[in-house]
Structures are given as structure tokens and as C-alpha cells.
Amino acid sequence: MSSGAPRGNGQEIRLSRGASLSDFADKINANPGSLVQEMFNLGEMVTATQSCSDDTLLLLGEHLGFEVHIVSPEDEDRALLAQFNIDLDAEVDEDRLVSRPPVVTVMGHVDHGKTKLLDAIRKTNVVAGEAGGITQHIGAYQVSYTHEGVDRAITFLDTPGHEAFTAMRARGAQVTDIVILVVAADDGVMPQTVEALNHAKAAEVPIVVAVNKVDKPNANPEKVRQQLTDYGLLAEEYGGETMFVNVAAKPGIGIDDLLEAVLLTADASLELTAPVDGPAQGAVVESHLDKGRGAVATVLVQKGTLRAGDSIVAGGAHGRVRAMLDENGNQVAEALPARPVLVLGLTSVPGAGDTFLAAEDDRTVRQIAEQRQARRRAASFANSRTRATLETLMEQLKEGEKTSLTLVIKGDSSGSVEALEDALFKIEIPDEIQLKVIHRGVGAITESDVNLASASSDATATIIGFNVRASNKVKEMADRSNVEIRYYSVIYQAIEEIEAALKGLLKPEYEEVEQGTAEIREVFRSSKIGLIAGCLVRTGLIRRNAKARILRDGVVVAENVTISSLRRFKDDATEVREGFECGLTMSGFGTPQVGDVIETFEMREKPRA
Ligand code: GDP
């Protein structure tokens, strides 16, 4: 069947990730309908405007004779910024470069002392101490240290854990200059030590090893040095290039030596410079939605100077810097390279590792943010949508098991709608539940919102009104179509309730709670009721009808057993306590032996975290 779509001759075409058939058609001067037809012939039902997966685009390209290149989000972002004459990778003239502090991430095996070490280092910062020291956790901090008579700053990323490091790298934000690898001297190299080491190597970041807990009697710092040679880290004292420093984070021993080693390593192997003039660029270290202050983000300036009042865009969030705070809660007017600051004034919450940049005016940052959001939506849509072949459609119909909460969000400003949506998608929910936002918008709740909610394919959607209301007419219509409308004026409350609703969708989970154990002392055979086990209750109590399992020499020999009758002497009993004897019969287990242990339990509903 010919659909009239043009054939290529191996020509290259570039499509962005998540492009639709319409986008494809634009590139090859075709009618979108003809591509829908082509896809149908290939066995996939795709509408013209639906965002497609990489596979779909490549398949169609191959079929029509075009070489499709799917443009990565990074390339696309470069192209987007180029439209605004912004080039993040532009060469900077030598004479604009000034030296900047190193940025350090602490990594290592769990319990080896990362958190303690970060605390201990923070305490060496005398300046903060004098300021009254209401230190805040903002995800990064800077300490100053006098090295060879010169005051030097070092920036620490205060989010221990390898995830933060890799998440940032995955988003293209290489912010770490040096990794401090913490290894407990009483425990040695462990799996996460190796993992951390590999992350640092992959990022080509020099390592300083902090051999921690040397205060412990069983500490063996030399062994750590030995072990790490197997992974290519040879200590300086053995002729290698890696600095190893013995420290004890808890009592605060060796911290100065460690800072010294960081600076020596930085000076020896890195040329840390950045321009301080020009608009700021950098990366988001941490971000969240704050009850009182709205979206807050800790950013690390990497180039230029960030000032209060600047217009910035961070990932898909934008805004004007209303205020900047350092880790001591002090307002700062400007932030130079390697300076982490908490930024207030963004309209939504960016992700950790998103890059940020300051631009000329509000309009530019808003346009960049909006285009990025649109692209992300398209991309996530493409990923979440399984290919709608006839086969998979049938399967989905059969499955029908996923529970989902579908929402329409209306709010008084695009900022609040975005912030709410962002926050909702950060709620941790189990896999079997899906949260979907099928529509978002600014303004009062309208009839068309209700129509959309009731027409939602999975389940009726709930409408969230954030500082907006529905007219009486719309309310009646919603009642008639069983659409629930909920109003909120505080984002936190909305999130809490929706989180509760999501958890409410879960089927209850049960956990086993042990009731008691009994040991079989004798086995009798009764002609009327079969085998009777004469027992002594060892712990807890044994109840009639309880579920049980049987252990023989510590091994489970029967499961799904029920205590079917229970007697004390000649009388029926409902329960028999620890220390007493009883006779019982069981269903589900026909071969009781002297010495077997009966363990009974009940299933109790588990409270959700
Ligand atoms: P993390 O999981 O790597 O962040 O480890 P923590 O910083 O939470 O430390 C784990 C445990 O080791 C805690 O109980 C600390 O008190 C203890 N610890 C950390 N550093 C030292 C140290 O230098 N000496 C001793 N004796 N204990 C330490």
C-alpha cells in the first residue's frame, strides 16, 4: 500500500528527541497524514502530533530511506542558547582568568565517616564561628584556610553520597575538582570505596585519600594504603602521586593536614581559574520547595559573578534573584566562582545538576525556561508512552492493573502551577502507582476542565484549584460527572494531601508478627481426631486457628499450617500461654515428631511510611 510519503536517498535529517510525526513531516516536506499511514503499515498506531520514541523515529527513517539523527538534549540546549547568543563553551581570553577555589566532594563507603568529616571541616572555618555560626545546610559550604601564609578558600559539596555526584555528572555538570575518598582505617577498602574511586576516575578528578578513624585501637592506616595500591592509588610516601592523610573526624584530628593536602593537590595537578566578569554561569547543587520562601536552590557559580537582582534560568526554572544567602544564613550581594549560594526568587524548582546562567533580562530567561520545559515534557512523554501497536493495546486492556491518580491543575499564576507540579512529581511513590497531570493552566476552573477530567481515559481526574475557584455552574457540572474539585492556597498542604491520596490508593500490605512458639513433647494418635501433638509453649502464646510453620532442627519443614484445635487437659482453649502445656491438632501438617517446634504468627496490616 503506497501512502505517498516521499522517499529519501539516505539523506540525513536531524530530529530532536521526542519529536512527533508532524515534526518529521516538516523536515521532509511530507503530509503528516502520510507518515501516520506509513507507521500504520509498519504495525504501529501513532497520531501525527504524538511524541515518538527514538525507536519509532529511527524505524520510520529507515523505512523511508532517511538517515535520522536524534539530537541529544545537550546539543539541543546548545542550539537553543545559541538563539540567544549564549555560548557556554566559549573560550575565555587568558587575561580575564583569575584563580578560584577548588570544589571538593567527599565520597566513600557508608559509615566510614563522610558526614562526620564534613562536619569537622566545617568547624575549622573560624570565620563562620565568629559570625555566630547559625550554619544552615544548603548543600555546599566554603571554608578558608591559611596555606603558606595565604588565605585560601575551599568549597565543599555537602551532599555526601555518590548519587549526587553521578546525577550531576549525568546532567553534564562537572562541578567537582577534587574527590576526598574517605576510608575507615578499622574497616579498609569496601565495595563503595571502589565504586567511589571508579566514579572519580571516570570523571578524571584527582583523589585525596582521607584515612579516617585512626583514633580507633584497631585502626590500620597502612593496610588502607596497601589495599588501594591494587586500585592504582599509590601513596606519595611510596613514590606515588596520591596524597593519603590520616585523620579522625570524630575527635577532629588531622583536618588541617587534609585541607593542606587538598590545596597541594589542586595546585599540583589542576589549574583552577575562571573569569569573574560577565554574567554568571554554574550548576544547581540542591533545590527544594520551602514552605515560606517558595522555590529555593543552592547554586555553585562556575564563571562570572552572580548578583542579587540578576535574571537567571536554571534548567526549566527561571526568575530574578530576590536574595542570596551563604551557608551561615547571611545575605550576600554577589557570588564569585566556586561560591555556593542559596538563591531565592525562582518561579519553580530546578533539578540538582541543572546548569544555570544569568542573562540580560527577564524575557530571555523566561523564553529559555519555557522552551526547555516544553522540550522536557515532550521527551518525558515519549519515554513514558509505550508503543501503541495493536498487540500492546490489547495487553494493556488485559492488564488494567495500574492504579493511577490523574490530575488537572489550575492555579493563579504559571509559577504556582509549575511549582506545584514539580513538587508533586518529587513525591516518592511506589511503581504500581502512577501520577499523571493531564492538563495545567492559569485561571478559574472552567467547564472545559471538568470535561477533560471526566473524559480522562484511565480514571476520572481530580481537579486541583490553587488559589482559584470554580463558578457554581461549573461546580454543578462537576458534581453531575463525579469529578472531584479540591482547593488549596498553600502548596505544602496540597502536596501533603495528594501524597496521602496516593498512599491511600495502595492495597494494604501485611507483615508477619510472631505470636508464640511451642515444642512438641509427645505425639498421640486419637481414633476420632487423628494426630495430637502434646506441646509445651516456649514463648508468647499459642492461639486456636493461628497460622503456623513447623521447624525441625532449625529448618522449616512445613508452611501454611493452621492450629485447628487447642486443648488444656480435657478442655478446649482459645489460647495457651508461655510455660503451659497443651494438646493441639494441626491442618496442613500430617507428620509431627517429638522435638518439632511450632511457630505461630498473625498477619498484621503494615502502616505505610
Ligand atoms: P557516613 O555514613 O560515611 O557519613 O559516616 P558517618 O559520618 O555517619 O560516621 C559513621 C560512624 O562512624 C558514626 O557513628 C561516627 O560517629 C563514627 N566515626 C566517624 N568518624 C570517626 C572517627 O574519626 N573516629 C571514630 N572513632 N569514629 C568515627
XYZ file of C-alpha atoms and ligand atoms in Angstrom:
637
model
C 0.000 0.000 0.000
C 1.522 3.312 -1.023
C 0.792 6.332 1.090
C 2.531 8.932 -0.962
C 5.186 9.764 1.577
C 8.398 10.889 -0.084
C 11.350 8.504 -0.160
C 14.784 9.610 0.843
C 18.020 8.544 -0.600
C 19.995 8.229 2.553
C 19.714 11.965 3.266
C 20.402 12.915 6.844
C 17.731 14.563 8.886
C 18.023 15.808 12.450
C 15.137 15.337 14.817
C 15.036 16.227 18.436
C 14.307 13.540 20.970
C 10.573 13.128 21.387
C 9.705 14.621 18.001
C 6.267 13.866 16.501
C 5.367 12.644 13.046
C 4.382 16.222 12.237
C 7.918 17.337 13.057
C 9.253 14.534 10.910
C 6.918 15.507 8.063
C 8.132 19.117 8.254
C 11.701 18.027 7.694
C 10.948 16.009 4.585
C 8.157 18.154 3.176
C 5.571 15.472 3.601
C 1.976 15.452 4.667
C 1.830 14.271 8.330
C -1.111 12.041 7.448
C 1.034 10.104 5.026
C 3.510 9.329 7.801
C 0.712 8.159 10.087
C -0.274 5.798 7.295
C 3.320 4.604 6.870
C 3.595 3.863 10.568
C 0.309 2.007 10.466
C 1.688 -0.138 7.644
C 4.686 -0.815 9.852
C 2.350 -2.026 12.572
C 2.300 0.947 14.887
C -0.543 3.295 15.567
C 0.858 6.752 16.094
C -1.019 10.008 15.759
C 0.533 12.938 13.948
C 1.120 15.072 17.000
C 2.067 12.389 19.475
C 5.622 12.472 20.619
C 7.543 9.410 19.368
C 10.197 7.223 20.906
C 13.691 7.091 19.392
C 12.904 3.642 18.011
C 9.840 4.834 16.172
C 11.673 7.729 14.556
C 14.579 5.527 13.519
C 12.273 2.825 12.188
C 10.334 5.261 10.069
C 13.530 6.886 8.827
C 14.966 3.576 7.762
C 11.735 2.578 6.061
C 11.589 5.798 4.051
C 15.284 5.936 3.270
C 16.336 8.818 5.536
C 19.199 8.696 7.945
C 17.664 10.006 11.128
C 19.883 11.615 13.758
C 18.234 12.089 17.050
C 19.606 15.196 18.601
C 20.584 14.823 22.226
C 19.098 17.175 24.799
C 22.546 18.722 25.382
C 23.060 19.526 21.710
C 19.588 20.834 21.513
C 20.160 23.024 24.514
C 23.294 24.423 22.929
C 21.287 25.232 19.843
C 18.591 26.846 21.969
C 21.069 29.049 23.807
C 22.735 29.960 20.547
C 19.474 31.577 19.510
C 20.039 33.977 22.384
C 23.711 34.417 21.526
C 24.801 32.457 24.547
C 27.680 30.015 24.224
C 28.553 28.234 27.425
C 31.664 26.626 25.981
C 33.103 29.793 24.511
C 36.844 30.227 25.009
C 37.688 32.848 27.572
C 40.662 35.150 26.985
C 43.609 34.331 29.230
C 43.739 37.817 30.680
C 40.219 37.506 32.032
C 41.060 34.408 34.053
C 41.668 34.600 37.774
C 42.350 31.748 40.127
C 39.434 30.284 42.004
C 38.990 27.922 44.967
C 38.791 24.172 44.370
C 35.432 22.424 44.705
C 35.603 19.200 46.696
C 33.212 16.248 47.002
C 33.564 13.729 49.828
C 32.887 10.123 48.900
C 33.407 6.700 50.446
C 31.805 3.618 51.908
C 28.803 4.025 54.196
C 29.743 4.584 57.848
C 33.332 5.379 57.034
C 32.748 8.915 58.282
C 31.789 11.183 55.357
C 29.250 13.138 57.365
C 31.481 13.456 60.399
C 34.334 14.622 58.232
C 32.221 17.274 56.530
C 31.143 18.455 59.989
C 34.695 18.533 61.255
C 35.901 20.516 58.239
C 33.048 22.966 58.608
C 34.122 23.598 62.202
C 37.616 24.635 61.123
C 36.119 27.665 59.450
C 36.802 30.239 62.153
C 35.049 32.973 60.240
C 31.753 31.160 60.428
C 32.252 30.566 64.137
C 32.689 34.269 64.808
C 29.630 35.215 62.834
C 27.503 33.492 65.434
C 27.521 30.335 63.411
C 23.910 29.628 62.682
C 25.091 27.319 59.976
C 22.466 26.090 57.604
C 22.616 23.057 55.461
C 22.437 24.453 51.955
C 24.186 21.596 50.169
C 27.606 23.234 49.974
C 29.866 25.427 52.049
C 33.155 27.231 51.821
C 35.935 27.241 54.387
C 39.005 29.401 54.489
C 42.382 28.016 55.372
C 45.779 29.661 55.622
C 48.175 27.857 53.334
C 51.794 29.006 53.181
C 50.793 32.322 54.683
C 47.984 32.931 52.198
C 44.268 32.763 52.976
C 42.727 30.254 50.645
C 39.124 29.186 50.231
C 37.956 25.624 49.592
C 34.400 24.781 48.597
C 32.843 21.560 49.829
C 29.780 19.938 48.383
C 27.928 18.900 51.474
C 25.711 16.249 49.924
C 27.635 13.090 50.611
C 26.670 10.111 48.575
C 27.629 9.054 45.154
C 24.225 9.678 43.700
C 24.538 13.431 43.906
C 27.890 13.205 42.200
C 26.729 10.961 39.379
C 23.397 12.727 38.971
C 25.238 15.969 38.452
C 27.645 14.405 36.053
C 24.828 12.767 34.135
C 23.389 16.208 33.553
C 26.661 17.444 32.267
C 27.527 19.458 35.336
C 31.065 18.685 36.230
C 31.472 20.775 39.322
C 33.881 18.689 41.383
C 37.591 19.402 41.083
C 38.853 17.027 43.762
C 37.371 13.986 45.468
C 38.209 13.196 49.070
C 37.924 9.443 49.374
C 37.159 8.526 52.968
C 38.301 5.068 54.050
C 37.906 3.933 57.645
C 41.209 2.617 58.939
C 39.439 -0.036 61.005
C 37.469 -1.371 58.065
C 39.620 -0.885 54.977
C 38.567 -0.812 51.336
C 34.920 -1.775 50.912
C 32.612 -2.063 47.882
C 31.501 1.570 47.910
C 35.108 2.686 48.304
C 35.813 1.039 44.981
C 32.633 2.465 43.488
C 33.616 5.984 44.593
C 37.059 5.512 43.206
C 35.657 4.467 39.863
C 33.343 7.471 39.739
C 36.251 9.793 40.426
C 38.410 8.105 37.809
C 35.647 8.238 35.222
C 35.308 11.948 35.856
C 39.111 12.312 35.731
C 39.087 14.034 39.083
C 42.164 13.772 41.319
C 41.719 11.971 44.622
C 42.959 12.740 48.114
C 42.535 9.800 50.461
C 41.396 10.549 53.996
C 42.248 7.514 56.097
C 39.677 8.049 58.839
C 39.093 6.757 62.372
C 42.823 6.456 63.117
C 41.901 7.052 66.787
C 40.403 3.582 66.968
C 42.527 0.923 68.652
C 42.103 -1.488 65.753
C 42.907 1.123 63.115
C 45.367 0.031 60.467
C 46.073 3.011 58.202
C 48.970 1.263 56.487
C 46.684 -1.516 55.344
C 44.433 1.012 53.619
C 47.447 2.324 51.704
C 48.367 -1.237 50.768
C 44.853 -2.110 49.630
C 44.466 0.964 47.473
C 47.614 0.228 45.501
C 45.599 -2.570 43.909
C 43.296 0.109 42.521
C 46.039 2.285 41.138
C 46.274 4.745 44.014
C 49.865 4.777 45.163
C 50.653 6.921 48.189
C 53.211 9.705 47.822
C 55.352 8.234 50.576
C 55.704 5.114 48.420
C 56.644 7.110 45.368
C 53.122 7.545 44.019
C 51.114 10.641 43.259
C 48.199 10.340 45.638
C 48.191 12.092 48.968
C 46.988 9.981 51.884
C 46.176 11.768 55.130
C 45.461 10.082 58.432
C 42.503 11.726 60.121
C 39.997 11.107 62.870
C 36.884 13.061 62.030
C 35.098 12.459 65.307
C 37.749 13.924 67.616
C 38.814 16.300 64.829
C 42.379 15.122 64.300
C 44.291 15.767 61.097
C 41.745 18.070 59.490
C 44.301 20.799 58.797
C 46.610 18.282 57.139
C 43.755 17.167 54.957
C 42.942 20.717 53.837
C 46.628 21.246 53.178
C 46.682 18.110 51.024
C 43.633 19.296 49.076
C 45.323 22.599 48.274
C 48.617 20.929 47.386
C 46.832 18.504 45.080
C 44.865 21.340 43.493
C 47.997 23.383 42.918
C 49.986 20.442 41.594
C 47.523 18.917 39.181
C 44.888 21.495 38.362
C 44.813 24.959 37.003
C 41.764 26.365 38.643
C 40.821 29.600 37.011
C 37.624 31.285 35.913
C 36.554 34.655 34.639
C 34.904 36.810 37.286
C 33.483 39.365 34.896
C 30.449 38.660 32.787
C 27.120 37.060 33.597
C 27.207 34.132 35.997
C 27.100 30.506 34.932
C 27.174 27.414 37.061
C 25.225 24.463 38.338
C 22.423 23.731 40.760
C 23.679 21.730 43.739
C 20.438 21.230 45.613
C 16.908 22.576 45.435
C 13.602 22.274 47.162
C 10.334 23.964 47.750
C 10.364 25.873 51.007
C 7.194 26.481 52.955
C 7.693 30.183 53.362
C 10.171 31.099 50.691
C 8.961 29.177 47.653
C 11.443 27.567 45.310
C 14.961 27.742 46.725
C 18.079 26.465 45.037
C 21.705 26.258 46.051
C 23.791 27.135 43.048
C 27.516 26.989 42.578
C 28.877 29.781 40.457
C 31.465 28.481 37.997
C 32.081 31.527 35.825
C 31.310 35.205 36.175
C 29.626 36.895 39.096
C 26.087 36.349 40.297
C 24.381 39.355 41.851
C 21.112 39.898 43.648
C 18.675 41.227 41.082
C 20.083 39.155 38.189
C 17.677 37.324 35.927
C 18.593 33.659 35.863
C 17.440 30.443 34.304
C 18.258 27.120 35.949
C 17.116 24.083 33.985
C 13.453 24.762 33.300
C 13.106 27.257 36.147
C 13.666 30.968 35.866
C 13.294 34.117 37.900
C 15.028 37.108 39.288
C 17.413 36.594 42.197
C 15.479 38.146 45.068
C 18.133 37.380 47.657
C 21.248 35.259 48.053
C 22.295 33.630 51.308
C 25.509 31.894 52.239
C 25.793 28.794 54.440
C 25.703 30.964 57.554
C 22.386 32.476 56.610
C 23.992 35.835 55.792
C 22.797 37.818 52.814
C 25.426 38.196 50.150
C 25.322 40.756 47.378
C 27.495 38.880 44.919
C 28.923 35.435 44.422
C 32.205 34.770 42.606
C 33.334 31.477 41.023
C 33.305 28.431 43.345
C 30.984 30.275 45.738
C 27.839 28.340 46.669
C 24.784 30.441 47.487
C 21.176 29.801 48.256
C 19.097 31.655 45.705
C 15.574 32.870 46.368
C 13.243 34.075 43.656
C 12.941 31.217 41.179
C 9.435 30.501 39.948
C 9.862 26.735 40.135
C 12.257 24.153 41.469
C 15.167 23.185 39.214
C 16.847 19.783 39.474
C 20.203 19.083 41.071
C 22.839 19.209 38.371
C 20.868 21.532 36.121
C 23.031 24.274 34.746
C 22.118 27.869 35.450
C 23.012 31.084 33.794
C 22.275 34.729 34.235
C 21.074 36.666 31.230
C 20.362 40.207 30.186
C 16.719 40.381 31.045
C 13.654 38.579 32.354
C 12.327 37.917 28.899
C 15.351 35.942 27.751
C 15.446 33.710 30.806
C 11.720 33.123 30.610
C 11.887 32.131 26.970
C 14.791 29.776 27.569
C 12.994 28.203 30.529
C 9.764 27.797 28.607
C 11.430 26.162 25.655
C 13.296 23.789 27.931
C 10.095 22.861 29.741
C 8.282 22.199 26.514
C 11.112 20.007 25.368
C 11.296 18.085 28.624
C 7.601 17.454 28.566
C 7.844 16.149 25.038
C 10.792 13.955 25.958
C 9.246 12.502 29.087
C 6.034 11.922 27.217
C 7.936 9.995 24.575
C 9.612 7.846 27.190
C 6.526 7.112 29.213
C 4.371 6.146 26.297
C 4.707 2.571 25.261
C 4.359 1.979 21.590
C 0.736 1.644 20.720
C 0.823 -1.362 18.464
C -2.363 -3.352 18.230
C -0.716 -6.026 20.304
C 0.361 -3.840 23.180
C -3.007 -2.141 23.204
C -4.642 -5.497 23.790
C -2.211 -6.293 26.525
C -2.867 -3.058 28.272
C -6.561 -3.775 28.187
C -5.990 -7.137 29.785
C -3.601 -5.814 32.350
C -5.646 -2.952 33.665
C -3.919 -3.188 36.990
C -2.031 0.012 37.335
C -3.673 2.395 39.686
C -3.318 5.985 38.797
C -4.176 9.353 40.171
C -4.906 11.738 37.364
C -4.951 15.458 37.941
C -5.902 18.699 36.275
C -4.049 21.578 37.909
C -5.323 25.134 37.718
C -3.655 27.999 39.540
C -3.428 31.746 39.854
C -0.074 32.039 38.131
C 2.076 29.877 35.919
C 4.739 29.980 38.617
C 2.496 28.426 41.226
C 1.175 25.798 38.834
C 4.698 24.833 37.851
C 5.929 24.784 41.413
C 3.037 22.565 42.437
C 3.524 20.216 39.522
C 7.247 19.999 40.118
C 6.739 19.255 43.774
C 4.110 16.620 43.038
C 6.457 14.752 40.780
C 9.013 14.694 43.529
C 6.741 12.731 45.835
C 8.137 9.265 46.180
C 5.530 6.770 45.133
C 5.720 3.060 44.537
C 5.982 1.719 40.994
C 2.498 0.328 40.869
C 1.035 3.788 41.126
C 1.103 6.446 38.513
C 0.601 10.130 38.921
C -0.466 11.928 35.789
C -1.167 15.562 35.125
C -3.296 15.704 32.009
C -3.771 19.436 31.956
C -2.410 22.503 33.675
C -3.304 26.106 33.274
C -3.777 29.522 34.766
C -7.197 30.911 35.671
C -10.522 29.800 37.129
C -11.721 26.228 36.811
C -13.897 26.020 33.714
C -16.384 23.664 32.089
C -13.733 22.505 29.725
C -11.520 21.468 32.668
C -14.378 19.384 34.026
C -14.986 17.835 30.621
C -11.374 16.940 30.338
C -11.294 15.451 33.833
C -14.330 13.282 33.262
C -13.151 12.168 29.839
C -9.767 11.039 31.075
C -9.097 7.559 29.769
C -7.794 5.872 32.915
C -9.886 7.134 35.717
C -11.776 10.280 36.444
C -9.291 13.016 37.111
C -9.306 15.208 40.170
C -9.118 18.949 39.632
C -6.756 20.910 41.844
C -7.527 24.595 42.217
C -4.629 26.547 43.609
C -5.885 29.959 44.670
C -8.598 29.713 42.025
C -12.240 28.647 42.217
C -14.970 27.180 40.078
C -18.228 29.037 39.449
C -21.462 27.494 40.759
C -22.357 26.327 37.302
C -19.027 24.562 36.891
C -19.390 23.060 40.361
C -22.780 21.574 39.496
C -21.395 20.160 36.329
C -18.515 18.585 38.230
C -20.955 17.039 40.734
C -23.007 15.554 37.945
C -19.982 13.988 36.306
C -18.465 12.832 39.584
C -15.393 14.978 39.202
C -13.821 15.999 42.443
C -12.502 19.534 42.817
C -10.122 20.390 45.636
C -8.998 23.867 46.566
C -5.699 24.826 48.102
C -3.917 28.018 48.903
C -0.757 26.556 50.388
C 1.402 24.332 48.211
C 2.518 22.262 51.154
C -0.993 21.338 52.098
C -1.752 20.306 48.543
C 1.307 18.110 48.429
C 0.555 16.515 51.765
C -2.990 15.651 50.812
C -2.082 14.341 47.413
C 0.676 12.281 48.924
C -1.840 10.807 51.351
C -4.239 10.126 48.498
C -1.510 8.356 46.547
C -0.719 6.197 49.509
C -4.404 5.525 50.014
C -4.537 4.028 46.551
C -2.248 1.288 47.658
C -3.619 -2.039 48.636
C -2.784 -2.758 52.258
C 0.454 -4.597 52.875
C 0.671 -7.214 55.572
C 3.545 -8.213 57.710
C 4.058 -11.251 59.817
C 4.086 -10.801 63.571
C 5.230 -13.712 65.639
C 2.768 -14.857 68.313
C 4.473 -17.725 70.004
C 6.415 -20.953 69.773
C 5.727 -24.379 71.212
C 7.792 -27.519 71.329
C 6.247 -30.898 70.607
C 6.905 -33.214 73.584
C 4.739 -36.173 72.654
C 2.614 -37.319 69.748
C -0.618 -39.301 70.367
C -2.969 -40.851 67.910
C -6.667 -40.478 68.562
C -9.057 -42.583 66.548
C -11.511 -39.701 66.444
C -9.350 -36.688 65.649
C -6.117 -38.102 64.306
C -2.673 -37.000 65.490
C -2.480 -34.850 68.586
C 0.709 -33.036 69.471
C 1.405 -32.647 73.170
C 3.309 -29.381 73.481
C 4.986 -27.003 75.876
C 4.540 -23.337 74.986
C 8.035 -21.855 74.935
C 7.402 -18.213 74.122
C 4.413 -15.925 73.703
C 1.170 -17.764 73.294
C -0.494 -20.262 71.010
C -3.982 -19.447 69.747
C -6.571 -21.624 68.151
C -6.865 -21.008 64.401
C -3.460 -19.336 64.306
C -1.272 -19.697 61.214
C 1.900 -21.642 61.843
C 5.020 -23.113 60.369
C 6.974 -26.079 61.648
C 10.704 -26.118 62.301
C 12.728 -29.296 62.671
C 16.327 -28.780 63.778
C 16.005 -25.151 62.802
C 14.792 -25.919 59.302
C 11.300 -25.117 58.086
C 9.607 -28.408 57.211
C 6.052 -27.148 56.760
C 4.389 -23.849 55.974
C 0.741 -22.833 55.766
C -0.167 -24.856 58.811
C -3.207 -23.958 60.926
C -3.739 -24.809 64.577
C -7.149 -26.438 64.168
C -7.866 -27.385 67.752
C -6.329 -26.494 71.077
C -6.848 -28.055 74.471
C -5.629 -27.666 78.001
C -6.136 -31.030 79.696
C -9.636 -32.028 78.648
C -10.961 -28.545 77.937
C -10.997 -26.598 74.693
C -8.921 -23.459 74.961
C -8.723 -20.368 72.782
C -5.144 -19.674 73.818
C -2.378 -21.147 75.935
C 0.445 -19.053 77.336
C 4.153 -19.438 77.722
C 5.201 -22.110 80.227
C 1.998 -24.175 79.973
C 1.360 -27.479 78.319
C -1.320 -28.078 75.748
C -2.537 -30.556 73.176
C -3.235 -29.442 69.668
C -4.067 -30.683 66.228
C -2.916 -29.121 63.016
C -4.178 -28.978 59.492
C -1.632 -28.768 56.727
C 0.925 -30.877 58.565
C 0.450 -34.618 58.971
C 3.735 -35.866 60.412
C 4.508 -34.163 63.717
C 7.539 -35.525 65.572
C 8.841 -35.053 69.072
C 11.216 -32.081 69.106
C 9.486 -30.161 66.287
C 8.910 -26.504 67.025
C 5.611 -24.883 66.103
C 5.925 -21.202 65.384
C 2.676 -19.268 65.145
C 2.147 -15.798 63.748
C -0.545 -13.448 62.623
C -0.657 -11.174 59.614
C -0.978 -7.556 60.590
C -1.546 -4.615 58.273
C 1.628 -2.643 57.885
C 1.362 1.061 58.414
C 2.654 2.982 55.413
C 5.671 5.163 55.954
P 28.999 8.158 56.684
O 27.968 7.110 56.527
O 30.208 7.880 55.836
O 28.506 9.561 56.519
O 29.563 8.004 58.180
P 29.285 8.909 59.473
O 29.971 10.218 59.353
O 27.834 8.915 59.736
O 30.072 8.060 60.548
C 29.719 6.727 60.828
C 30.046 6.383 62.243
O 31.452 6.415 62.454
C 29.457 7.339 63.255
O 28.999 6.604 64.345
C 30.620 8.237 63.628
O 30.483 8.743 64.927
C 31.779 7.283 63.514
N 33.027 7.994 63.180
C 33.233 8.832 62.138
N 34.481 9.294 62.148
C 35.104 8.736 63.219
C 36.430 8.844 63.769
O 37.287 9.546 63.277
N 36.689 8.092 64.852
C 35.763 7.298 65.439
N 36.118 6.604 66.494
N 34.514 7.183 64.965
C 34.168 7.896 63.869
